Each structure stands twice: as structure tokens, then as C-alpha cells.
GROMACS .gro file of C-alpha atoms in nm:
model
  242
    1CYS     CA    1   0.470  -0.789  -2.527
    2THR     CA    2   0.748  -0.884  -2.289
    3PHE     CA    3   0.722  -1.185  -2.061
    4LYS     CA    4   0.932  -1.256  -1.754
    5GLY     CA    5   1.005  -1.625  -1.719
    6SER     CA    6   1.089  -1.802  -1.395
    7LEU     CA    7   1.429  -1.929  -1.511
    8GLU     CA    8   1.738  -1.720  -1.577
    9SER     CA    9   1.740  -1.851  -1.934
   10GLU     CA   10   1.384  -1.724  -1.973
   11LYS     CA   11   1.454  -1.379  -1.834
   12TYR     CA   12   1.401  -1.209  -2.167
   13GLN     CA   13   1.100  -1.341  -2.354
   14TYR     CA   14   0.858  -1.182  -2.598
   15ILE     CA   15   0.508  -1.289  -2.696
   16ILE     CA   16   0.392  -1.239  -3.055
   17HIS     CA   17   0.031  -1.300  -3.158
   18GLY     CA   18  -0.178  -1.245  -3.468
   19GLY     CA   19  -0.126  -0.992  -3.741
   20LYS     CA   20  -0.144  -1.004  -4.120
   21THR     CA   21   0.072  -1.226  -4.339
   22PRO     CA   22   0.223  -1.104  -4.668
   23ASN     CA   23  -0.070  -1.272  -4.848
   24ASN     CA   24  -0.316  -1.054  -4.654
   25GLU     CA   25  -0.421  -1.349  -4.441
   26LEU     CA   26  -0.471  -1.321  -4.067
   27SER     CA   27  -0.272  -1.532  -3.823
   28ASP     CA   28  -0.394  -1.692  -3.503
   29LYS     CA   29  -0.048  -1.817  -3.408
   30ILE     CA   30   0.124  -1.741  -3.079
   31TYR     CA   31   0.503  -1.737  -3.070
   32VAL     CA   32   0.739  -1.714  -2.775
   33MET     CA   33   1.070  -1.551  -2.864
   34SER     CA   34   1.363  -1.583  -2.625
   35VAL     CA   35   1.708  -1.430  -2.613
   36MET     CA   36   1.945  -1.726  -2.615
   37CYS     CA   37   2.281  -1.556  -2.572
   38LYS     CA   38   2.468  -1.232  -2.615
   39ASN     CA   39   2.824  -1.262  -2.744
   40ASN     CA   40   3.038  -0.987  -2.893
   41LYS     CA   41   2.737  -0.760  -2.936
   42LYS     CA   42   2.557  -1.035  -3.130
   43VAL     CA   43   2.220  -1.145  -2.999
   44THR     CA   44   2.080  -1.491  -3.079
   45PHE     CA   45   1.703  -1.546  -3.060
   46ARG     CA   46   1.492  -1.860  -3.046
   47CYS     CA   47   1.131  -1.846  -3.161
   48THR     CA   48   0.887  -2.130  -3.086
   49GLU     CA   49   0.519  -2.165  -3.171
   50LYS     CA   50   0.284  -2.220  -2.878
   51ASP     CA   51  -0.018  -2.443  -2.938
   52LEU     CA   52  -0.333  -2.346  -2.748
   53VAL     CA   53  -0.635  -2.542  -2.632
   54GLY     CA   54  -0.965  -2.418  -2.490
   55ASP     CA   55  -1.114  -2.088  -2.606
   56VAL     CA   56  -0.856  -2.018  -2.875
   57PRO     CA   57  -0.866  -1.653  -2.995
   58GLU     CA   58  -0.954  -1.623  -3.362
   59ALA     CA   59  -0.704  -1.481  -3.609
   60ARG     CA   60  -0.697  -1.103  -3.576
   61TYR     CA   61  -0.499  -0.781  -3.603
   62GLY     CA   62  -0.517  -0.442  -3.433
   63HIS     CA   63  -0.555  -0.609  -3.092
   64SER     CA   64  -0.343  -0.601  -2.777
   65ILE     CA   65  -0.171  -0.872  -2.576
   66ASP     CA   66  -0.011  -0.809  -2.237
   67VAL     CA   67   0.109  -1.013  -1.940
   68VAL     CA   68  -0.016  -0.972  -1.584
   69TYR     CA   69   0.144  -1.105  -1.264
   70SER     CA   70  -0.055  -1.209  -0.957
   71ARG     CA   71   0.031  -1.423  -0.654
   72GLY     CA   72   0.355  -1.542  -0.811
   73LYS     CA   73   0.187  -1.649  -1.135
   74SER     CA   74   0.155  -1.491  -1.477
   75MET     CA   75  -0.109  -1.487  -1.749
   76GLY     CA   76  -0.142  -1.334  -2.094
   77VAL     CA   77  -0.436  -1.099  -2.151
   78LEU     CA   78  -0.563  -1.058  -2.507
   79PHE     CA   79  -0.831  -0.810  -2.610
   80GLY     CA   80  -0.993  -0.654  -2.916
   81GLY     CA   81  -0.885  -0.635  -3.275
   82ARG     CA   82  -1.043  -0.706  -3.611
   83ALA     CA   83  -1.103  -1.028  -3.799
   84TYR     CA   84  -1.239  -1.130  -4.136
   85ILE     CA   85  -1.614  -1.184  -4.143
   86PRO     CA   86  -1.712  -1.554  -4.120
   87SER     CA   87  -1.665  -1.748  -4.443
   88ALA     CA   88  -2.039  -1.821  -4.465
   89GLN     CA   89  -2.104  -1.446  -4.492
   90ARG     CA   90  -1.835  -1.376  -4.750
   91THR     CA   91  -1.903  -1.285  -5.109
   92THR     CA   92  -1.663  -1.217  -5.393
   93GLU     CA   93  -1.700  -0.843  -5.337
   94LYS     CA   94  -1.659  -0.868  -4.959
   95TRP     CA   95  -1.406  -1.149  -4.936
   96ASN     CA   96  -1.156  -0.939  -4.738
   97SER     CA   97  -1.412  -0.747  -4.532
   98VAL     CA   98  -1.328  -0.724  -4.164
   99ALA     CA   99  -1.537  -0.669  -3.851
  100ASP     CA  100  -1.473  -0.593  -3.486
  101CYS     CA  101  -1.388  -0.897  -3.278
  102LEU     CA  102  -1.627  -0.968  -2.994
  103PRO     CA  103  -1.535  -0.774  -2.678
  104HIS     CA  104  -1.409  -1.082  -2.495
  105ILE     CA  105  -1.111  -1.096  -2.266
  106PHE     CA  106  -0.885  -1.397  -2.323
  107LEU     CA  107  -0.655  -1.525  -2.050
  108VAL     CA  108  -0.370  -1.728  -2.198
  109ASP     CA  109  -0.156  -1.958  -1.986
  110PHE     CA  110   0.176  -1.978  -2.168
  111GLU     CA  111   0.306  -2.257  -1.945
  112PHE     CA  112   0.024  -2.504  -2.008
  113GLY     CA  113  -0.094  -2.365  -2.343
  114CYS     CA  114  -0.457  -2.312  -2.251
  115SER     CA  115  -0.684  -2.014  -2.319
  116THR     CA  116  -1.010  -1.907  -2.154
  117SER     CA  117  -1.244  -1.629  -2.267
  118TYR     CA  118  -1.439  -1.400  -2.033
  119ILE     CA  119  -1.743  -1.185  -2.106
  120LEU     CA  120  -1.745  -0.868  -1.897
  121PRO     CA  121  -2.062  -0.652  -1.899
  122GLU     CA  122  -1.860  -0.330  -1.899
  123LEU     CA  123  -1.708  -0.415  -2.237
  124GLN     CA  124  -1.989  -0.373  -2.488
  125ASP     CA  125  -1.808  -0.299  -2.814
  126GLY     CA  126  -1.521  -0.456  -2.997
  127LEU     CA  127  -1.225  -0.219  -3.020
  128SER     CA  128  -0.911  -0.215  -3.227
  129PHE     CA  129  -0.592  -0.010  -3.234
  130HIS     CA  130  -0.643   0.090  -2.870
  131VAL     CA  131  -0.364   0.160  -2.620
  132SER     CA  132  -0.299  -0.097  -2.348
  133ILE     CA  133  -0.081  -0.058  -2.041
  134ALA     CA  134   0.007  -0.351  -1.814
  135ARG     CA  135   0.098  -0.294  -1.450
  136ASN     CA  136   0.136  -0.592  -1.217
  137ASP     CA  137  -0.208  -0.760  -1.209
  138THR     CA  138  -0.391  -0.489  -1.404
  139ILE     CA  139  -0.441  -0.387  -1.767
  140TYR     CA  140  -0.557  -0.038  -1.864
  141ILE     CA  141  -0.733  -0.001  -2.201
  142LEU     CA  142  -0.743   0.350  -2.350
  143GLY     CA  143  -0.929   0.473  -2.656
  144GLY     CA  144  -0.958   0.249  -2.959
  145HIS     CA  145  -1.165   0.245  -3.276
  146SER     CA  146  -1.505   0.078  -3.309
  147LEU     CA  147  -1.544  -0.022  -3.673
  148ALA     CA  148  -1.916  -0.092  -3.635
  149ASN     CA  149  -1.990   0.264  -3.518
  150ASN     CA  150  -1.687   0.432  -3.678
  151ILE     CA  151  -1.614   0.616  -3.353
  152ARG     CA  152  -1.314   0.656  -3.126
  153PRO     CA  153  -1.474   0.680  -2.783
  154ALA     CA  154  -1.280   0.827  -2.490
  155ASN     CA  155  -1.253   0.490  -2.319
  156LEU     CA  156  -1.061   0.410  -2.005
  157TYR     CA  157  -1.105   0.060  -1.867
  158ARG     CA  158  -0.922  -0.104  -1.578
  159ILE     CA  159  -0.912  -0.483  -1.605
  160LYS     CA  160  -0.786  -0.655  -1.292
  161VAL     CA  161  -0.683  -1.022  -1.294
  162ASP     CA  162  -0.652  -1.225  -0.975
  163LEU     CA  163  -0.474  -1.560  -1.000
  164PRO     CA  164  -0.550  -1.766  -0.689
  165LEU     CA  165  -0.500  -2.143  -0.669
  166GLY     CA  166  -0.841  -2.199  -0.827
  167SER     CA  167  -0.999  -2.030  -1.125
  168PRO     CA  168  -0.882  -1.679  -1.218
  169ALA     CA  169  -1.104  -1.384  -1.135
  170VAL     CA  170  -1.135  -1.106  -1.393
  171ASN     CA  171  -1.319  -0.781  -1.333
  172CYS     CA  172  -1.349  -0.458  -1.526
  173THR     CA  173  -1.402  -0.101  -1.401
  174VAL     CA  174  -1.495   0.193  -1.623
  175LEU     CA  175  -1.285   0.492  -1.519
  176PRO     CA  176  -1.336   0.862  -1.596
  177GLY     CA  177  -1.078   1.074  -1.774
  178GLY     CA  178  -1.024   0.867  -2.086
  179ILE     CA  179  -0.903   0.998  -2.422
  180SER     CA  180  -1.015   0.952  -2.780
  181VAL     CA  181  -0.723   0.795  -2.966
  182SER     CA  182  -0.640   0.509  -3.198
  183SER     CA  183  -0.322   0.375  -3.358
  184ALA     CA  184  -0.102   0.571  -3.118
  185ILE     CA  185   0.252   0.493  -3.005
  186LEU     CA  186   0.304   0.412  -2.636
  187THR     CA  187   0.643   0.426  -2.469
  188GLN     CA  188   0.744   0.385  -2.106
  189THR     CA  189   0.964   0.660  -1.964
  190SER     CA  190   0.985   0.543  -1.601
  191ASN     CA  191   0.837   0.285  -1.368
  192ASP     CA  192   0.524   0.493  -1.318
  193GLU     CA  193   0.506   0.701  -1.634
  194PHE     CA  194   0.419   0.643  -2.000
  195VAL     CA  195   0.390   0.872  -2.302
  196ILE     CA  196   0.129   0.847  -2.580
  197VAL     CA  197   0.225   1.000  -2.914
  198GLY     CA  198   0.041   1.034  -3.244
  199GLY     CA  199  -0.244   0.828  -3.381
  200TYR     CA  200  -0.587   0.949  -3.486
  201GLN     CA  201  -0.871   1.124  -3.304
  202LEU     CA  202  -1.104   1.121  -3.608
  203GLU     CA  203  -1.097   0.916  -3.927
  204ASN     CA  204  -0.917   1.185  -4.128
  205GLN     CA  205  -0.773   1.385  -3.843
  206LYS     CA  206  -0.431   1.304  -3.704
  207ARG     CA  207  -0.371   1.345  -3.335
  208MET     CA  208  -0.097   1.603  -3.288
  209VAL     CA  209  -0.113   1.623  -2.908
  210CYS     CA  210   0.089   1.405  -2.671
  211ASN     CA  211  -0.017   1.270  -2.333
  212ILE     CA  212   0.161   1.164  -2.018
  213VAL     CA  213   0.004   0.870  -1.835
  214SER     CA  214   0.121   0.852  -1.475
  215PHE     CA  215   0.041   0.614  -1.191
  216GLU     CA  216   0.041   0.663  -0.817
  217ASP     CA  217  -0.067   0.358  -0.619
  218ASN     CA  218  -0.381   0.241  -0.804
  219ASN     CA  219  -0.467   0.581  -0.946
  220ILE     CA  220  -0.410   0.672  -1.311
  221GLU     CA  221  -0.378   1.028  -1.441
  222ILE     CA  222  -0.373   1.130  -1.808
  223ARG     CA  223  -0.266   1.482  -1.898
  224GLU     CA  224  -0.149   1.664  -2.207
  225MET     CA  225   0.218   1.746  -2.236
  226GLU     CA  226   0.402   2.005  -2.437
  227THR     CA  227   0.397   1.892  -2.798
  228PRO     CA  228   0.712   1.871  -3.009
  229ASP     CA  229   0.774   2.114  -3.290
  230TRP     CA  230   0.647   1.882  -3.561
  231THR     CA  231   0.824   1.905  -3.896
  232PRO     CA  232   0.617   2.018  -4.197
  233ASP     CA  233   0.614   1.671  -4.352
  234ILE     CA  234   0.450   1.532  -4.038
  235LYS     CA  235   0.203   1.820  -4.008
  236HIS     CA  236   0.083   1.795  -4.368
  237SER     CA  237   0.114   1.423  -4.425
  238LYS     CA  238  -0.207   1.226  -4.469
  239ILE     CA  239  -0.058   0.943  -4.267
  240GLY     CA  240  -0.077   0.950  -3.888
  241LEU     CA  241   0.211   0.918  -3.644
  242GLU     CA  242   0.175   0.546  -3.596
   0.00000   0.00000   0.00000
């Protein structure tokens, strides 16, 4: 995700968390990547690892990380994903078995390197490969895949983060009008509009429809848009548009 720093030199920053290594291991590292300079069309990056203390999120993949801004402060919001089952439960046959991460919300302070987890009653299941949209002090979570139930529920959650001088306040609201989708591509087309393309709606069924997600004040609207004329290789491929 992108992160707006307070200094001009930190104007363009990117947060990278988790994922799988080439050896099929999961990473719990957090990296902050900054654009150092732009000269003659050449861009120089600097990437630094950020150590965390507190409720450190376990190594995972298929999750989301976004940044919210409230009262002049910022905070990373991490949710969902999958992780390997605990080592005590592993066997030779199930050494690389994964499970849904607990449905906790992690707030990550990139300045001080601390992380705090929150349990919200509205979030009952761990989800992976969902769509997340960050707007100011709010994160919207759409769809996702629950590995435990093998379903893609039509979720739509609004997670609001308030950052006063004291402890942060995190609350979650279940909204109507969600969509069933996982592993989709999200792109922003304007300040108040996003497009969702591809993914899956069932385990073996690609999602060929596209959606426009638009915002007006604090209201979110999701509607189908005219689909592209997909090429035959996309229509008949066993791999989703992800």
C-alpha cells in the first residue's frame, strides 16, 4: 500500500508485508520502500525493514494492509490472510497446510514500530484474498474467501479508525450490498471511484463481471458495469483474472 510521510523526502512511500518466499516459506517482515530521487527518468528506491513490537502479526499471505489517516496521524491496518498451521499440529503429510488467520484487526504504527491487535465482534471468520479500499480514516472490506467453510460470502465491512491523543478507537459496521468475490484486481479511477475486475465467485468459476465502487460522503455504492469483450483465451482459461 502507499503511505504518505510527513516530510517531502517521504512523500512517496510504500509498505510491503508478508507473502511467500521462493522456498515456499511465509514472511512476517514489514518493509518501507521510499523513492529517493528521480533523475533522467531513472528512479532510485530505498527499502528498509521495520521491526515491530507488541502484537506482531504472524507470517501470512492473501491478506490486506492499508493506511488510514485521522486527526493528523496515520496508522497501518492489517487484516486477514492465511498462515501455516502451528508447528505442533504439523505432520509430514500436512507440513505445508494452511489455515485462515484469526479475524483480528492489527493497527501498525510505522513511526514507533508498534502493533496492536483488536477483536471486533462483527468479524467472525478469517478471510483471505478479499478486496480492501482505504479512504481517509476508514477501510472497506469486500468479499474474500473463507478456507474453513470454502465459501466466498458477499461481505461488506466498514472499519473506522479514530486516532485521538489516547488509545485508538476501532469499530466495525456490517453494510448491505456486498459482493461475492476473491482474488480480484482493484484499481482507482478517480478520487471517489474504484473498479473491481476478475477474480473468482466460486472455487472453479471465474468472475467475468466488473463492478464500479463509488463513494459519496460516507455512503458506498457497488454496481455492475459493462463488461469488456473478453478474448477467448481469458474466457476459456482455467486461471482467473487475478
